[in-house]
Amino acid sequence: MRKLPISRKSLLRNVYNPISNDRIDQALVTWFPAPASFTGEDCVEIHAHGGKAVVSAILQSLSNLPDFRPAEAGDFTKRAFTNGKLDLTQVEALADLIAAETEAQRSLAIRQLGGELGLLYEQWRRDLIECCAFIEAYIDFGEEENLDFDIKVNDRIKCLSNEIKCHHSETKNAERIRVGVKVAILGRPNVGKSSLFNRLVGRERAIVSPYAGTTRDILDAALDINSYAVILTDTAGLRDDMKIDIVEQEGIKRAIQTASEADLKLLVVDATDGDVPSEIKTDENTIIIWNKVDLLKEPIVQDGIKLSCKTGNGMDELIETLSEKVEHLCINPNSPNPISSNARHSYHCKLCLESLENYSKLIKQDIVLAANELQIAINHMSKLTGTITNDDILNVIFSEFCIGK
Ligand code: GDP
Ligand code: ZN
């Protein structure tokens, strides 16, 4: 038996087939003894040359080991979770970090990987467990021991509930960092929506044509605006015309649907006719854009951005306005309190809050039912960090990883 190499140092080594003693490759080998490894288990990394023959010869040699099998997606991370190296919020953060495309996504993910969010949820869980223990003691022994029901427990639960509410109220703005701010380009046919889409995307993706109704379906592009992710959508032109065909009608229906789901609307109007579509409700998250100003003899006076997709005039102002609105719709990834951008967290926080509300209503009438609600609230907190799990959820989370992570 050879001596194990120094731990956690990459060493250049010859790799041999243990049976034939054939030299397979020269590789960097690193030995991570438990528990100081990513998974918490003994682990060896072999950084070999990447050719098919080298890799399969190494795998072939290893295949004689007992329990040898190729890794599945997320296999190593799953071990790290099972061995208590990461909680579930950190596992999710790792997936987010690997998938991060914008600065804001990266900063949120690396913060969450540090564990602050898991610690917050764990603290809430422990606080609720203490409250619950007190109430259960009261249910069991309160009358015999003449225990007074401690009003402080109710205050504490109220307080926790407010903290969770405050955290939960930020999820929408945090989720936009993770999934992207939805920006829809809307307007009548032929006003220059696809031209604007192309200008913003920076390449010719949508078909631009002088014929009304060319953009029939919805076209999406992912953009990075001032380090925030934006999902930009080009839509079919809105028009009220009985003569249009079924495909175009469907396109218009989808455009109206997209408008209602959008975080921001870019309402494009042809400045030469000034016809603003009434189907779209304008609000503080609508930017009105007067396009084709290059064709005007007199400048227009209405509010909104004056743009020419043809010359590019007005694009800087549009992007500046867009950046401000996008930033306003997203949480600051560096804000002091732990942030969650994950829909799963939001779901459990919401249900936890509902149970705490039920608790407050029930505590005056039926302490046993109230305690039961508290137990449900605790379970939701436990699911957040992974103290309680089920295979379905774990499979969804770990399948997002690639093989080898
Ligand atoms: P959509 O139907 O709203 O998507 O409009 P398109 O982007 O397909 O453009 C319709 C027509 O208007 C095309 O011929 C474009 O070249 C033209 N167009 C778009 N923007 C401008 C502009 O700012 N100035 C001028 N002169 N023409 C434009
Ligand atoms: Zn179009």
Coordinates of C-alpha atoms and ligand atoms in Angstrom, one line a residue:
M1 CA 0.0 0.0 0.0
R2 CA 1.4 3.4 -1.0
K3 CA 1.2 6.4 1.3
L4 CA -1.6 8.8 0.6
P5 CA -0.4 12.1 -0.8
I6 CA -0.5 15.4 1.2
S7 CA -4.1 16.5 1.6
R8 CA -5.6 19.3 -0.4
K9 CA -2.6 19.9 -2.6
S10 CA -2.6 19.3 -6.4
L11 CA 0.2 17.0 -7.3
L12 CA 1.4 15.8 -10.7
R13 CA 1.2 12.0 -10.7
N14 CA 1.4 9.1 -13.1
V15 CA -1.8 7.2 -13.3
Y16 CA -1.5 3.5 -13.7
N17 CA -3.9 0.7 -14.4
P18 CA -3.7 -1.2 -11.1
I19 CA -4.0 -4.6 -12.8
S20 CA -1.8 -4.4 -15.9
N21 CA 0.5 -1.6 -14.4
D22 CA 0.1 0.2 -17.7
R23 CA 0.7 3.9 -17.4
I24 CA -2.5 5.6 -18.5
D25 CA -1.8 9.3 -18.2
Q26 CA -0.1 12.1 -16.2
A27 CA -2.6 13.9 -14.2
L28 CA -3.1 16.4 -11.3
V29 CA -4.3 14.5 -8.3
T30 CA -5.8 16.1 -5.2
W31 CA -6.7 14.2 -2.1
F32 CA -9.4 15.6 0.2
P33 CA -9.8 13.6 3.4
A34 CA -13.2 13.8 5.2
P35 CA -14.6 15.9 6.6
A36 CA -12.8 18.8 4.9
S37 CA -14.1 18.2 1.4
F38 CA -17.0 19.5 -0.6
T39 CA -19.2 16.5 0.1
G40 CA -17.8 15.9 3.6
E41 CA -16.6 12.5 2.6
D42 CA -13.1 11.2 1.6
C43 CA -12.6 12.4 -2.0
V44 CA -10.0 12.3 -4.7
E45 CA -10.0 14.5 -7.7
I46 CA -8.1 13.4 -10.8
H47 CA -7.6 16.2 -13.4
A48 CA -6.6 14.1 -16.4
H49 CA -6.2 14.9 -20.1
G50 CA -9.7 15.2 -21.5
G51 CA -9.6 12.8 -24.5
K52 CA -12.1 10.0 -24.7
A53 CA -9.5 7.2 -24.4
V54 CA -7.7 8.6 -21.4
V55 CA -11.0 9.2 -19.5
S56 CA -12.4 5.8 -20.4
A57 CA -9.1 4.0 -19.4
I58 CA -9.2 5.7 -16.0
L59 CA -12.9 4.9 -15.5
Q60 CA -12.1 1.3 -16.6
S61 CA -9.4 1.0 -13.9
L62 CA -11.7 2.5 -11.2
S63 CA -14.6 0.3 -12.2
N64 CA -13.0 -2.6 -10.2
L65 CA -13.6 -0.7 -7.0
P66 CA -16.6 -1.8 -4.9
D67 CA -19.7 0.5 -5.3
F68 CA -18.2 2.3 -8.3
R69 CA -20.7 4.1 -10.4
P70 CA -20.8 7.2 -12.6
A71 CA -22.1 10.4 -10.9
E72 CA -25.7 11.6 -11.5
A73 CA -26.7 15.2 -11.9
G74 CA -26.2 17.0 -8.5
D75 CA -24.8 13.8 -6.9
F76 CA -21.9 15.5 -5.1
T77 CA -24.1 18.4 -3.9
K78 CA -26.7 16.0 -2.6
R79 CA -23.9 14.3 -0.5
A80 CA -22.8 17.7 0.7
F81 CA -26.4 18.3 1.8
T82 CA -26.9 14.9 3.4
N83 CA -23.7 15.3 5.3
G84 CA -24.7 18.7 6.6
K85 CA -22.1 20.7 4.6
L86 CA -24.8 22.8 3.0
D87 CA -28.4 23.5 3.9
L88 CA -31.1 23.5 1.2
T89 CA -31.0 27.3 0.7
Q90 CA -27.2 26.9 0.1
V91 CA -27.8 24.1 -2.4
E92 CA -30.2 26.4 -4.3
A93 CA -27.8 29.2 -4.1
L94 CA -25.1 27.0 -5.7
A95 CA -27.4 26.2 -8.6
D96 CA -28.2 29.9 -8.9
L97 CA -24.5 30.8 -8.8
I98 CA -23.7 28.4 -11.6
A99 CA -26.6 29.7 -13.7
A100 CA -25.9 33.4 -12.9
E101 CA -25.7 35.6 -16.0
T102 CA -25.9 39.1 -14.5
E103 CA -24.0 40.8 -11.7
A104 CA -27.1 41.1 -9.6
Q105 CA -27.8 37.4 -9.9
R106 CA -24.3 36.6 -9.0
S107 CA -24.2 38.8 -5.9
L108 CA -27.5 37.4 -4.6
A109 CA -26.4 33.9 -5.1
I110 CA -23.0 34.2 -3.5
R111 CA -24.6 35.9 -0.4
Q112 CA -27.1 33.1 -0.1
L113 CA -24.3 30.5 -0.5
G114 CA -22.6 32.1 2.5
G115 CA -25.5 30.8 4.5
E116 CA -27.1 33.9 5.9
L117 CA -30.6 33.1 4.6
G118 CA -30.5 29.5 5.9
L119 CA -29.4 30.9 9.3
L120 CA -32.3 33.3 9.3
Y121 CA -34.9 30.6 8.5
E122 CA -33.3 28.3 11.1
Q123 CA -33.5 31.1 13.8
W124 CA -37.2 31.6 13.0
R125 CA -37.7 27.8 13.2
R126 CA -36.0 27.6 16.6
D127 CA -38.0 30.5 17.9
L128 CA -41.3 29.0 16.8
I129 CA -40.3 25.6 18.3
E130 CA -39.6 27.3 21.7
C131 CA -43.0 29.0 21.6
C132 CA -44.6 25.7 20.6
A133 CA -42.9 23.9 23.4
F134 CA -44.2 26.4 25.9
I135 CA -47.8 26.1 24.6
E136 CA -47.6 22.3 24.6
A137 CA -46.4 22.3 28.2
Y138 CA -49.3 24.5 29.1
I139 CA -51.7 22.1 27.3
D140 CA -50.3 19.1 29.2
F141 CA -49.6 20.5 32.7
G142 CA -51.1 24.0 32.7
E143 CA -54.1 23.3 34.9
E144 CA -52.4 20.9 37.4
E145 CA -49.4 23.1 37.9
N146 CA -51.3 26.3 37.8
L147 CA -49.2 27.6 35.0
D148 CA -50.3 30.9 33.6
F149 CA -50.5 31.1 29.9
D150 CA -47.7 33.4 29.1
I151 CA -48.9 36.4 27.1
K152 CA -45.2 36.9 26.1
V153 CA -45.5 33.9 23.8
N154 CA -48.2 35.5 21.8
D155 CA -46.2 38.7 21.5
R156 CA -43.2 36.8 20.4
I157 CA -45.2 35.0 17.7
K158 CA -46.7 38.4 16.6
C159 CA -43.1 39.7 16.4
L160 CA -41.8 36.8 14.4
S161 CA -44.8 37.0 12.1
N162 CA -44.0 40.6 11.4
E163 CA -40.4 39.8 10.6
I164 CA -41.4 37.0 8.2
K165 CA -44.0 39.3 6.6
C166 CA -41.3 42.0 6.0
H167 CA -39.0 39.4 4.5
H168 CA -41.8 38.0 2.3
S169 CA -42.8 41.4 1.1
E170 CA -39.5 41.7 -0.6
T171 CA -39.6 38.5 -2.6
K172 CA -41.3 39.8 -5.7
N173 CA -38.5 42.4 -6.2
A174 CA -35.9 39.8 -5.4
E175 CA -37.4 37.2 -7.7
R176 CA -37.1 39.7 -10.5
I177 CA -33.3 39.6 -10.1
R178 CA -33.4 35.8 -10.5
V179 CA -35.9 35.3 -13.3
G180 CA -35.6 38.7 -15.0
V181 CA -37.7 41.8 -15.2
K182 CA -40.4 41.2 -17.8
V183 CA -40.5 44.1 -20.4
A184 CA -43.1 44.0 -23.2
I185 CA -43.0 46.0 -26.4
L186 CA -46.5 46.9 -27.3
G187 CA -48.3 49.1 -29.9
R188 CA -50.2 49.2 -33.1
P189 CA -48.9 47.4 -36.2
N190 CA -46.0 48.9 -38.1
V191 CA -45.1 51.5 -35.4
G192 CA -41.6 50.0 -35.1
K193 CA -41.9 47.5 -32.3
S194 CA -39.7 44.9 -33.9
S195 CA -37.2 47.6 -34.9
L196 CA -37.0 48.7 -31.3
F197 CA -36.7 45.1 -30.2
N198 CA -33.8 44.6 -32.5
R199 CA -32.1 47.8 -31.4
L200 CA -32.4 46.7 -27.8
V201 CA -31.2 43.2 -28.4
G202 CA -28.5 44.6 -30.5
R203 CA -29.0 42.2 -33.4
E204 CA -31.5 41.4 -36.0
R205 CA -33.7 38.8 -34.5
A206 CA -37.2 39.8 -35.3
I207 CA -38.4 40.2 -38.9
V208 CA -38.8 43.9 -39.7
S209 CA -41.0 44.5 -42.6
P210 CA -43.2 47.3 -44.0
Y211 CA -46.2 45.0 -44.0
A212 CA -48.5 45.2 -41.0
G213 CA -48.9 42.0 -39.1
T214 CA -45.5 40.5 -39.7
T215 CA -44.8 39.8 -36.1
R216 CA -47.5 37.3 -35.3
D217 CA -46.2 35.5 -32.3
I218 CA -44.3 36.5 -29.2
L219 CA -40.5 36.8 -29.4
D220 CA -38.3 36.8 -26.3
A221 CA -34.8 37.8 -25.6
A222 CA -32.7 37.9 -22.5
L223 CA -30.9 41.2 -21.9
D224 CA -28.6 42.5 -19.2
I225 CA -29.6 46.1 -18.4
N226 CA -27.3 47.7 -15.9
S227 CA -26.5 44.3 -14.4
Y228 CA -30.1 43.3 -14.0
A229 CA -31.7 40.5 -16.1
V230 CA -34.5 41.6 -18.4
I231 CA -36.7 39.4 -20.5
L232 CA -37.7 41.6 -23.5
T233 CA -40.7 40.5 -25.5
D234 CA -41.8 41.7 -28.9
T235 CA -45.5 41.3 -29.5
A236 CA -47.9 41.3 -32.4
G237 CA -49.4 44.7 -33.3
L238 CA -52.7 45.6 -31.6
R239 CA -55.4 46.3 -34.0
D240 CA -59.1 46.1 -34.2
D241 CA -59.6 44.8 -37.6
M242 CA -62.2 42.2 -38.6
K243 CA -60.2 41.3 -41.7
I244 CA -57.2 39.9 -39.9
D245 CA -56.6 36.2 -40.0
I246 CA -56.9 33.7 -37.1
V247 CA -53.1 33.5 -36.6
E248 CA -52.8 37.2 -36.2
Q249 CA -55.9 37.3 -33.9
E250 CA -54.2 34.8 -31.7
G251 CA -51.0 37.0 -31.8
I252 CA -53.0 40.0 -30.6
K253 CA -54.6 37.9 -27.8
R254 CA -51.2 36.9 -26.7
A255 CA -49.9 40.5 -26.9
I256 CA -52.7 41.6 -24.5
Q257 CA -51.9 38.7 -22.2
T258 CA -48.2 39.6 -22.3
A259 CA -49.0 43.2 -21.5
S260 CA -51.0 42.1 -18.4
E261 CA -48.1 40.0 -17.1
A262 CA -45.3 42.5 -17.9
D263 CA -43.5 44.4 -15.2
L264 CA -42.7 47.2 -17.6
K265 CA -44.5 48.2 -20.8
L266 CA -42.8 50.0 -23.7
L267 CA -45.8 51.4 -25.5
V268 CA -44.6 52.4 -29.0
V269 CA -46.6 55.0 -30.9
D270 CA -46.0 56.1 -34.5
A271 CA -45.2 59.8 -34.0
T272 CA -46.5 60.6 -37.5
D273 CA -50.1 59.6 -36.7
G274 CA -50.0 59.7 -32.8
D275 CA -52.5 56.9 -32.5
V276 CA -52.2 55.5 -29.0
P277 CA -53.9 52.1 -28.5
S278 CA -56.5 52.3 -25.8
E279 CA -56.4 48.5 -25.2
I280 CA -53.3 49.0 -23.0
K281 CA -53.7 50.5 -19.6
T282 CA -50.9 52.9 -18.9
D283 CA -49.5 53.2 -15.4
E284 CA -46.2 54.2 -13.7
N285 CA -44.6 51.2 -15.3
T286 CA -45.4 52.2 -18.9
I287 CA -42.9 54.1 -21.0
I288 CA -44.6 55.8 -23.9
I289 CA -42.2 56.0 -26.9
W290 CA -42.9 58.3 -29.9
N291 CA -41.1 56.5 -32.7
K292 CA -40.1 57.6 -36.2
V293 CA -39.4 61.2 -35.1
D294 CA -37.0 61.4 -38.1
L295 CA -40.1 61.7 -40.3
L296 CA -41.5 64.7 -38.4
K297 CA -41.2 68.2 -39.6
E298 CA -42.2 69.7 -36.2
P299 CA -41.0 68.2 -32.9
I300 CA -43.7 66.7 -30.8
V301 CA -44.6 68.1 -27.4
Q302 CA -46.3 65.2 -25.6
D303 CA -44.7 63.4 -22.7
G304 CA -42.7 60.3 -23.4
I305 CA -39.5 59.4 -25.2
K306 CA -38.9 60.7 -28.7
L307 CA -37.2 58.0 -30.7
S308 CA -36.0 57.1 -34.1
C309 CA -35.2 53.4 -34.5
K310 CA -34.0 54.3 -37.9
T311 CA -31.3 56.8 -36.8
G312 CA -30.9 55.6 -33.2
N313 CA -31.7 59.1 -31.9
G314 CA -33.3 58.8 -28.4
M315 CA -32.0 55.3 -27.7
D316 CA -29.6 56.5 -24.9
E317 CA -32.5 58.3 -23.2
L318 CA -34.7 55.3 -23.5
I319 CA -32.1 52.9 -22.1
E320 CA -31.5 55.3 -19.2
T321 CA -35.2 55.5 -18.4
L322 CA -35.5 51.7 -18.8
S323 CA -32.5 51.1 -16.5
E324 CA -34.0 53.4 -13.8
K325 CA -37.3 51.6 -13.9
V326 CA -35.7 48.1 -13.9
E327 CA -33.6 49.0 -10.9
H328 CA -36.6 50.3 -9.1
L329 CA -38.5 47.0 -9.7
C330 CA -35.6 45.0 -8.2
I331 CA -34.3 44.8 -4.7
N332 CA -30.8 46.1 -4.1
P333 CA -28.7 42.9 -4.0
N334 CA -26.5 44.5 -1.3
S335 CA -29.3 45.6 1.0
P336 CA -28.5 44.6 4.6
N337 CA -31.2 42.0 5.4
P338 CA -30.9 38.4 4.0
I339 CA -32.7 38.2 0.7
S340 CA -34.5 35.3 -1.0
S341 CA -35.2 35.3 -4.7
N342 CA -36.5 31.8 -4.8
A343 CA -40.2 31.0 -5.4
R344 CA -40.0 27.9 -3.2
H345 CA -39.0 30.1 -0.2
S346 CA -41.7 32.5 -1.0
Y347 CA -44.3 29.7 -1.0
H348 CA -43.3 28.3 2.4
C349 CA -43.0 31.8 3.9
K350 CA -46.5 32.6 2.7
L351 CA -48.0 29.3 4.1
C352 CA -46.0 29.8 7.4
L353 CA -47.5 33.3 7.7
E354 CA -51.0 31.9 7.1
S355 CA -50.6 29.4 9.9
L356 CA -49.3 32.1 12.2
E357 CA -52.4 34.1 11.5
N358 CA -54.6 31.1 12.1
Y359 CA -52.8 30.6 15.4
S360 CA -53.5 34.2 16.5
K361 CA -57.2 33.8 15.8
L362 CA -57.4 30.3 17.4
I363 CA -55.4 30.9 20.5
K364 CA -58.3 32.7 22.2
Q365 CA -60.7 29.9 21.4
D366 CA -58.9 26.6 21.3
I367 CA -55.3 26.2 22.4
V368 CA -54.9 22.7 21.0
L369 CA -55.9 23.8 17.5
A370 CA -53.7 26.9 17.8
A371 CA -50.7 24.7 18.8
N372 CA -51.4 22.6 15.7
E373 CA -51.2 25.7 13.5
L374 CA -47.9 26.6 15.1
Q375 CA -46.6 23.1 14.3
I376 CA -47.6 23.6 10.6
A377 CA -45.8 26.9 10.6
I378 CA -42.7 25.2 12.0
N379 CA -42.9 22.5 9.3
H380 CA -42.8 25.2 6.6
M381 CA -39.7 26.7 8.1
S382 CA -38.1 23.2 8.4
K383 CA -38.8 22.6 4.7
L384 CA -37.0 25.8 3.8
T385 CA -33.6 24.8 5.2
G386 CA -34.2 21.1 4.5
T387 CA -34.5 19.9 8.1
I388 CA -37.6 18.2 6.7
T389 CA -37.5 17.1 3.2
N390 CA -39.2 14.8 0.8
D391 CA -37.7 13.0 -2.3
D392 CA -39.9 14.9 -4.8
I393 CA -38.6 18.2 -3.8
L394 CA -35.0 17.1 -3.5
N395 CA -35.1 15.5 -6.9
V396 CA -36.4 18.7 -8.4
I397 CA -33.7 20.8 -6.7
F398 CA -30.7 18.4 -7.4
S399 CA -31.7 17.6 -11.0
E400 CA -31.0 21.3 -11.8
F401 CA -27.3 20.6 -11.3
C402 CA -25.0 19.2 -13.9
I403 CA -23.2 15.8 -13.6
G404 CA -20.1 16.3 -11.6
K405 CA -21.5 19.0 -9.3
Ligands
GDP1 P1 -43.8 46.6 -36.0 O1 -44.9 46.1 -36.9 O2 -44.4 47.6 -35.0 O3 -43.0 45.6 -35.4 O4 -42.9 47.6 -36.9 P2 -41.5 47.2 -37.7 O5 -40.4 47.3 -36.7 O6 -41.7 45.9 -38.4 O7 -41.4 48.5 -38.6 C1 -42.4 48.8 -39.5 C2 -41.8 49.7 -40.6 O8 -41.4 51.0 -40.0 C3 -40.5 49.1 -41.2 O9 -40.5 49.5 -42.6 C4 -39.4 49.9 -40.5 O10 -38.3 50.0 -41.3 C5 -40.1 51.3 -40.2 N1 -39.5 52.0 -39.1 C6 -39.4 51.5 -37.9 N2 -38.9 52.5 -37.1 C7 -38.7 53.6 -37.8 C8 -38.2 54.9 -37.6 O11 -37.8 55.3 -36.5 N3 -38.2 55.7 -38.6 C9 -38.6 55.4 -39.8 N4 -38.5 56.3 -40.8 N5 -39.1 54.1 -40.1 C10 -39.1 53.3 -39.1
ZN2 ZN -43.2 43.5 -35.4

